Coordinates of C-alpha atoms in Angstrom, one line a residue:
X1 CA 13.8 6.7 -14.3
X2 CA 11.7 9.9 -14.2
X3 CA 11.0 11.7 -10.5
X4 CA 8.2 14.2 -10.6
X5 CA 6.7 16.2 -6.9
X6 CA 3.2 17.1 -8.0
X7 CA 1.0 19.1 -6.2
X8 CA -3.2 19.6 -7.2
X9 CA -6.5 20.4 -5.3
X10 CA -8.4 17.4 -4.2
X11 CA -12.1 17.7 -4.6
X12 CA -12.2 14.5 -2.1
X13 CA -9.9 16.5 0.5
X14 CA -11.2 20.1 -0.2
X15 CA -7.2 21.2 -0.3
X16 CA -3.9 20.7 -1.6
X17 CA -2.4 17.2 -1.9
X18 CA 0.9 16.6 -3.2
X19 CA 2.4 13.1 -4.1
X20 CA 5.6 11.6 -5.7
X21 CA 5.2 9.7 -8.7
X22 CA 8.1 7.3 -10.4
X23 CA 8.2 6.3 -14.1
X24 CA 10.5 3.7 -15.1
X25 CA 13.1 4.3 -17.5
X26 CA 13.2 3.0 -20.9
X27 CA 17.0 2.6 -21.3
X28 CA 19.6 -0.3 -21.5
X29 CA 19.9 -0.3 -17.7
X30 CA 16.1 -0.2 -16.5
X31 CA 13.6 -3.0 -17.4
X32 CA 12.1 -3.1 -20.9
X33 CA 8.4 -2.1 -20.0
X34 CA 6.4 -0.1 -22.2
X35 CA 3.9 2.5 -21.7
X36 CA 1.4 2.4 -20.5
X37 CA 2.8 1.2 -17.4
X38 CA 1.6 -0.7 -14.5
X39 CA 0.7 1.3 -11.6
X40 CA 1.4 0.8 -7.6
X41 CA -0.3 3.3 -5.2
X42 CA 1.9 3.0 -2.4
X43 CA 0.6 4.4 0.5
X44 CA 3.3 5.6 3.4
X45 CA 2.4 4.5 7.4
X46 CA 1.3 6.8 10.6
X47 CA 3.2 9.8 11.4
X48 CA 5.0 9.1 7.5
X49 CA 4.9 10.7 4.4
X50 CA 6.2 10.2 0.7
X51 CA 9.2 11.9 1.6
X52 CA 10.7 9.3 4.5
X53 CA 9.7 6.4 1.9
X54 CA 11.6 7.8 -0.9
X55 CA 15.2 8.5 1.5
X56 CA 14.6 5.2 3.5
X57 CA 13.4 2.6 1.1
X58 CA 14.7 1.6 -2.8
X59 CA 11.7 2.9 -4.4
X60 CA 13.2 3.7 -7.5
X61 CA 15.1 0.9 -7.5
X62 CA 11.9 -0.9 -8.2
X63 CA 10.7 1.2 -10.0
X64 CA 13.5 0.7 -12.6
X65 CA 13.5 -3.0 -12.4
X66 CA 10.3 -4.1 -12.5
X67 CA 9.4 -1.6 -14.8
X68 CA 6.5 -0.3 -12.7
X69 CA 5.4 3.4 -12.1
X70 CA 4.9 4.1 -8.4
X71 CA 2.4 6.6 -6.8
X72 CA 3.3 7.8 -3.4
X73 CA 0.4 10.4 -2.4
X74 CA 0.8 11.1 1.5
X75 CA -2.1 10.2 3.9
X76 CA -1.8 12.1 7.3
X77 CA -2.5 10.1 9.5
X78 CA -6.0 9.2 7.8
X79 CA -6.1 5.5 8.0
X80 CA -7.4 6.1 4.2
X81 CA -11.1 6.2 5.6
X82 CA -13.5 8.4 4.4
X83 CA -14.8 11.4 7.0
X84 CA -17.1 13.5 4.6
X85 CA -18.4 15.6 7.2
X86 CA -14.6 16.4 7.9
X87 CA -14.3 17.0 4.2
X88 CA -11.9 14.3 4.4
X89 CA -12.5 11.6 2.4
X90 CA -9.0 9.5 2.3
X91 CA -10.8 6.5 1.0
X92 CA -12.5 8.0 -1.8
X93 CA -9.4 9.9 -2.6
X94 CA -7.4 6.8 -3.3
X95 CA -9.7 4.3 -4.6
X96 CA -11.2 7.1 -7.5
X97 CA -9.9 10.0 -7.4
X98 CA -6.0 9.8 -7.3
X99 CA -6.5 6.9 -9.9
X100 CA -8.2 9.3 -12.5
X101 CA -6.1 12.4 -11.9
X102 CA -2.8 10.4 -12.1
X103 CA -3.7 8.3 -15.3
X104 CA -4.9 11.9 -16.7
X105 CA -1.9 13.0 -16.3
X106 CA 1.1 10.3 -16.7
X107 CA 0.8 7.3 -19.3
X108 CA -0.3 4.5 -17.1
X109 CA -2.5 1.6 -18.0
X110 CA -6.4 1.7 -17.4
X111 CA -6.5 -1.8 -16.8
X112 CA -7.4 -3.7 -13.7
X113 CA -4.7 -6.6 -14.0
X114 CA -2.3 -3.2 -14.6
X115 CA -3.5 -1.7 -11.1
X116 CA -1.8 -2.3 -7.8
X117 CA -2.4 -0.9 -4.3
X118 CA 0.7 -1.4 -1.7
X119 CA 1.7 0.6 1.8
X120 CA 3.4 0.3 5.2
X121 CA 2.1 0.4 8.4
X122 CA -1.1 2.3 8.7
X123 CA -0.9 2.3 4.8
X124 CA -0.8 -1.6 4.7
X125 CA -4.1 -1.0 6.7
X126 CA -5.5 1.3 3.8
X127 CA -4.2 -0.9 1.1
X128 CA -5.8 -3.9 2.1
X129 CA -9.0 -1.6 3.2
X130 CA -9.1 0.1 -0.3
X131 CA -8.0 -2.9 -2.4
X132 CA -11.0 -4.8 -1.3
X133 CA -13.5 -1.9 -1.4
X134 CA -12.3 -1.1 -4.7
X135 CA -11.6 -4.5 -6.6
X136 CA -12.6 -3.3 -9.5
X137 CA -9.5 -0.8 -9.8
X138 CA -7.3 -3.1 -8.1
X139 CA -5.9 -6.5 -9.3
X140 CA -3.2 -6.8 -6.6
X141 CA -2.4 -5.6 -2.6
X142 CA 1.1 -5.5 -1.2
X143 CA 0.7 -5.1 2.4
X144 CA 4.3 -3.8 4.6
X145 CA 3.6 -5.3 7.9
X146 CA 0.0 -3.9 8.1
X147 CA -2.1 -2.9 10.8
X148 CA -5.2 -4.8 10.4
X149 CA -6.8 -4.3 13.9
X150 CA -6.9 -0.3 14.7
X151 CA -9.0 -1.4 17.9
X152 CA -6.0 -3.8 18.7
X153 CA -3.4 -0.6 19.0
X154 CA -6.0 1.1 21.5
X155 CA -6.4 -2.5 23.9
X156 CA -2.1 -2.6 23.7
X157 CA -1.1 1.2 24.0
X158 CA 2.4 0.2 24.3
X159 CA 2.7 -1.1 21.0
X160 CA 1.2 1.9 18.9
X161 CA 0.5 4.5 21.3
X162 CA -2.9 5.2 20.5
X163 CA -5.3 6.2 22.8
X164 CA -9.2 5.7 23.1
X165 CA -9.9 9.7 21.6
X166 CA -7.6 9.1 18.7
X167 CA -9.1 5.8 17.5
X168 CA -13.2 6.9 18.5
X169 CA -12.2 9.6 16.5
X170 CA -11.2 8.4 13.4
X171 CA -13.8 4.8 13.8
X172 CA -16.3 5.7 16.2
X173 CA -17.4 3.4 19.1
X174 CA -15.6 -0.2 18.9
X175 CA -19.2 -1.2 18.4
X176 CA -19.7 1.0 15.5
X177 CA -16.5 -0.2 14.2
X178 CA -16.5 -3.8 14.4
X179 CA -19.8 -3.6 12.0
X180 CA -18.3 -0.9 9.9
X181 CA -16.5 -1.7 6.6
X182 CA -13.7 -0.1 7.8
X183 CA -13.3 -3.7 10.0
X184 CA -11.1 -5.2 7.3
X185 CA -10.9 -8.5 9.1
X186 CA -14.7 -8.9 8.8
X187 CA -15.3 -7.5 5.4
X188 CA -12.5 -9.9 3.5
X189 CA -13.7 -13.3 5.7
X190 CA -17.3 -12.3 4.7
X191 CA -16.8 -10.9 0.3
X192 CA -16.9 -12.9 -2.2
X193 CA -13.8 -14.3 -2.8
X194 CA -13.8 -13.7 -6.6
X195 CA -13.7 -10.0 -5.6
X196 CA -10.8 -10.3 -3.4
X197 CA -7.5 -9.5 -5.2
X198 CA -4.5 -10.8 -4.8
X199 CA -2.4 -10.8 -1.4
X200 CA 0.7 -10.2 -0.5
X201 CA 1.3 -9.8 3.3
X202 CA 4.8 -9.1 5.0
X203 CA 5.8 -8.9 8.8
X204 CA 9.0 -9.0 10.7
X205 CA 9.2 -11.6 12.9
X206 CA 10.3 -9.4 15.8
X207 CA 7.7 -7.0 14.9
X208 CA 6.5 -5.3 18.3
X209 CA 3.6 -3.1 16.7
X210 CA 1.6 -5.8 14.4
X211 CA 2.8 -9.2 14.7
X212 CA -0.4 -9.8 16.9
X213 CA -2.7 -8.3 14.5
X214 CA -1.1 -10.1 11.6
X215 CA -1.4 -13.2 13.6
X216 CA -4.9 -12.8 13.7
X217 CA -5.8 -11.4 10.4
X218 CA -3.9 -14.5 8.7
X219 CA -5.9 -16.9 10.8
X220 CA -9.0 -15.3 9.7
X221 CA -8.2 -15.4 6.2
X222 CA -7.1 -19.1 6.4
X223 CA -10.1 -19.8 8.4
X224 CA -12.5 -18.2 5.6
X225 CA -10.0 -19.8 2.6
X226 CA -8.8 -16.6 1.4
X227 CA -5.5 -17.4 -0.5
X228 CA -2.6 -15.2 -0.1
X229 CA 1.3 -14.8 -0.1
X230 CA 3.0 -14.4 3.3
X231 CA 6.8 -13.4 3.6
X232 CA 8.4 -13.2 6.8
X233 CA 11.9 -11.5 7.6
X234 CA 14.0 -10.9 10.1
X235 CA 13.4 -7.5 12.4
X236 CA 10.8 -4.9 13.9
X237 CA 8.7 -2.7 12.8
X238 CA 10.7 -0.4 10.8
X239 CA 12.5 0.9 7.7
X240 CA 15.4 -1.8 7.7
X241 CA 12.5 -4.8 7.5
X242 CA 10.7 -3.1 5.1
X243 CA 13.3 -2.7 2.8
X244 CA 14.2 -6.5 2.8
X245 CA 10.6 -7.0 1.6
X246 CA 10.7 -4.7 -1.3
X247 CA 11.9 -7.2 -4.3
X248 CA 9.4 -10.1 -2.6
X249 CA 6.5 -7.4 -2.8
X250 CA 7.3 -6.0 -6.1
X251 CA 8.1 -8.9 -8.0
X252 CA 4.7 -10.5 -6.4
X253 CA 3.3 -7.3 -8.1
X254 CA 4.8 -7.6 -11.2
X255 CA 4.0 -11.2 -11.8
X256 CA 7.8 -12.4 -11.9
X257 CA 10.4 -14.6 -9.8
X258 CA 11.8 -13.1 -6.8
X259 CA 15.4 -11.6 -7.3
X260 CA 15.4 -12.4 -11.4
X261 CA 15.3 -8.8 -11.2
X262 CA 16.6 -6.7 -8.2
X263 CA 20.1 -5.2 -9.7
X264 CA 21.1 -2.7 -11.6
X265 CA 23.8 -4.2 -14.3
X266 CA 25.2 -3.4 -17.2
X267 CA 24.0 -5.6 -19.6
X268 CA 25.8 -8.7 -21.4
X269 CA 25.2 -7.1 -25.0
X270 CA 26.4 -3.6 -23.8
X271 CA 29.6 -5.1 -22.1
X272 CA 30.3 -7.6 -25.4
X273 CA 30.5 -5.0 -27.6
X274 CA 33.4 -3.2 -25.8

C-alpha cells in the first residue's frame, strides 16, 4: 500500500486543497488488483477532515484488501454544495474537478462502473448529493450514517447543533431549499431511476444525530422504489460504528461477499513453501 499527502490549487475553490490518496499494494499480502484501479472518493463528516479518518477508521486496511485506491480530499464544513459567488464550489470540486486532477495524476480507471463516491456524516450527505448529480462519474454511493435532511438538524438543535444562520447560510430559506437540488430527498424520489447508482446506506441503531433523517430518507426511497442496501449496527454516531461498517461498505463497493476479504494473512502458498 502506497500513502501519498498531496496538496494543488483548486480552480473550483480559488485556493489550496490538500487530500490523501491510498493505492493498494500489489504484493503477496494485499489483493491482486491491477492498475488502473477502482476509485472511492471518500468524503470525511462536519467539523472532520482526512486526517481524523485515516487515525480513527481502517482505511488502508481496505484499501489493501479490496484492492481499491481511496481519495480522501477534506471538505470544511461545505456540505459539498456549490457557493460560486463564495468562490466555493464544493460540488463542482468533487463531482469534476478532483476526478480529473486525481486520474491525471495516479493510475486509476476512467470508467464509470470503476468510480465510487462514499463519506460520513455531512460527507454521506455530499456522497449521496454528488453521486446523483453526477451519475455519470459515479456507478456506486456508500453512505456512513448520512445526513440526508440539513433542515432536520436546524428543527432538532440538540442533535447537530446547528442553528438557523449556519443552515440559511449554506441553503438559503427552507423554502428555497426544499426546491433546490441540494434537497436530496426530493431529487432521488423524483430522477430517473436508471440514473440513480447504486446505494449503500449505514446507520447505528442508537444513532442520536441521523437516525430520524435516515428513517425518513429510506421511507422515501422505498415509497418512490428506489433500490438500495441498508446495514444497521450497533452504536451512535461516531468513529466506533463507522468502523464496523467499513468491510459491509467496501465490499458493496467492490462487488464481493462481505468478510471474503477483511484480513490481512499470509497466504497458504507462501506459508506451504516453508
Amino acid at each position: 500500500m502506497s500513502f501519498s499527502e498531496v496538496h494543488f490549487l483548486s480552480d473550483s475553490l480559488k485556493q489550496g486543497v490538500s487530500m490523501a490518496v491510498f493505492m493498494p499494494e500489489r504484493g503477496p499480502f494485499g489483493s491482486d488488483a491491477k492498475p488502473p484501479y477502482k476509485t472511492v472518493y471518500f468524503l470525511p463528516g462536519y467539523s472532520g477532515d482526512y486526517s481524523s479518518i485515516i487515525t480513527m477508521l481502517g482505511v488502508r486496511k481496505q484499501a489493501e484488501l479490496k484492492g481499491i485506491a481511496i481519495v480522501m480530499p477534506n471538505g470544511q464544513n461545505s456540505f459539498y454544495v456549490d457557493h460560486p459567488e463564495r468562490n466555493a464550489s464544493y460540488s463542482t470540486f468533487i463531482g469534476k474537478e478532483l476526478i480529473e486532477r486525481t486520474r491525471d495524476m495516479f493510475n486509476l480507471s476512467h470508467k464509470r462502473e470503476d468510480t465510487y463516491i462514499a463519506g460520513i456524516s455531512m460527507g454521506g450527505y455530499g456522497a449521496l448529493l454528488n453521486g446523483l448529480l453526477y451519475s455519470d462519474v459515479f456507478s456506486k454511493v456508500a453512505a456512513f450514517s448520512p445526513a440526508t435532511d440539513p433542515w432536520m438538524l436546524l428543527r432538532e438543535p440538540e442533535k447537530g447543533g446547528f442553528g438557523n444562520r449556519e443552515f440559511e447560510n449554506m441553503f438559503g430559506s427552507f423554502e428555497d431549499y426544499e426546491k433546490s437540488k441540494w434537497n436530496i430527498t426530493r431529487t432521488y424520489t423524483e430522477a430517473d431511476k436508471k440514473d440513480i447508482p447504486e446505494l449503500f446506506i449505514g446507520c447505528g441503531d442508537r444513532d442520536i444525530a441521523v437516525d430520524s433523517q435516515v428513517k425518513s430518507f429510506r421511507k422515501a426511497l422505498d415509497g418512490a422504489g428506489v433500490p438500495y442496501k441498508f446495514w444497521e449496527t450497533t452504536g451512535n454516531h461516531d468513529f466506533e460504528a463507522w468502523e464496523k461498517m467499513m468491510d459491509p461498505a467496501f465490499s458493496f463497493l467492490a462487488g464481493i461477499p462481505e468478510g471474503s476479504r477483511n484480513s490481512l494473512a499470509i497466504p497458504d502458498s507462501i506459508m506451504e513453501g516453508k
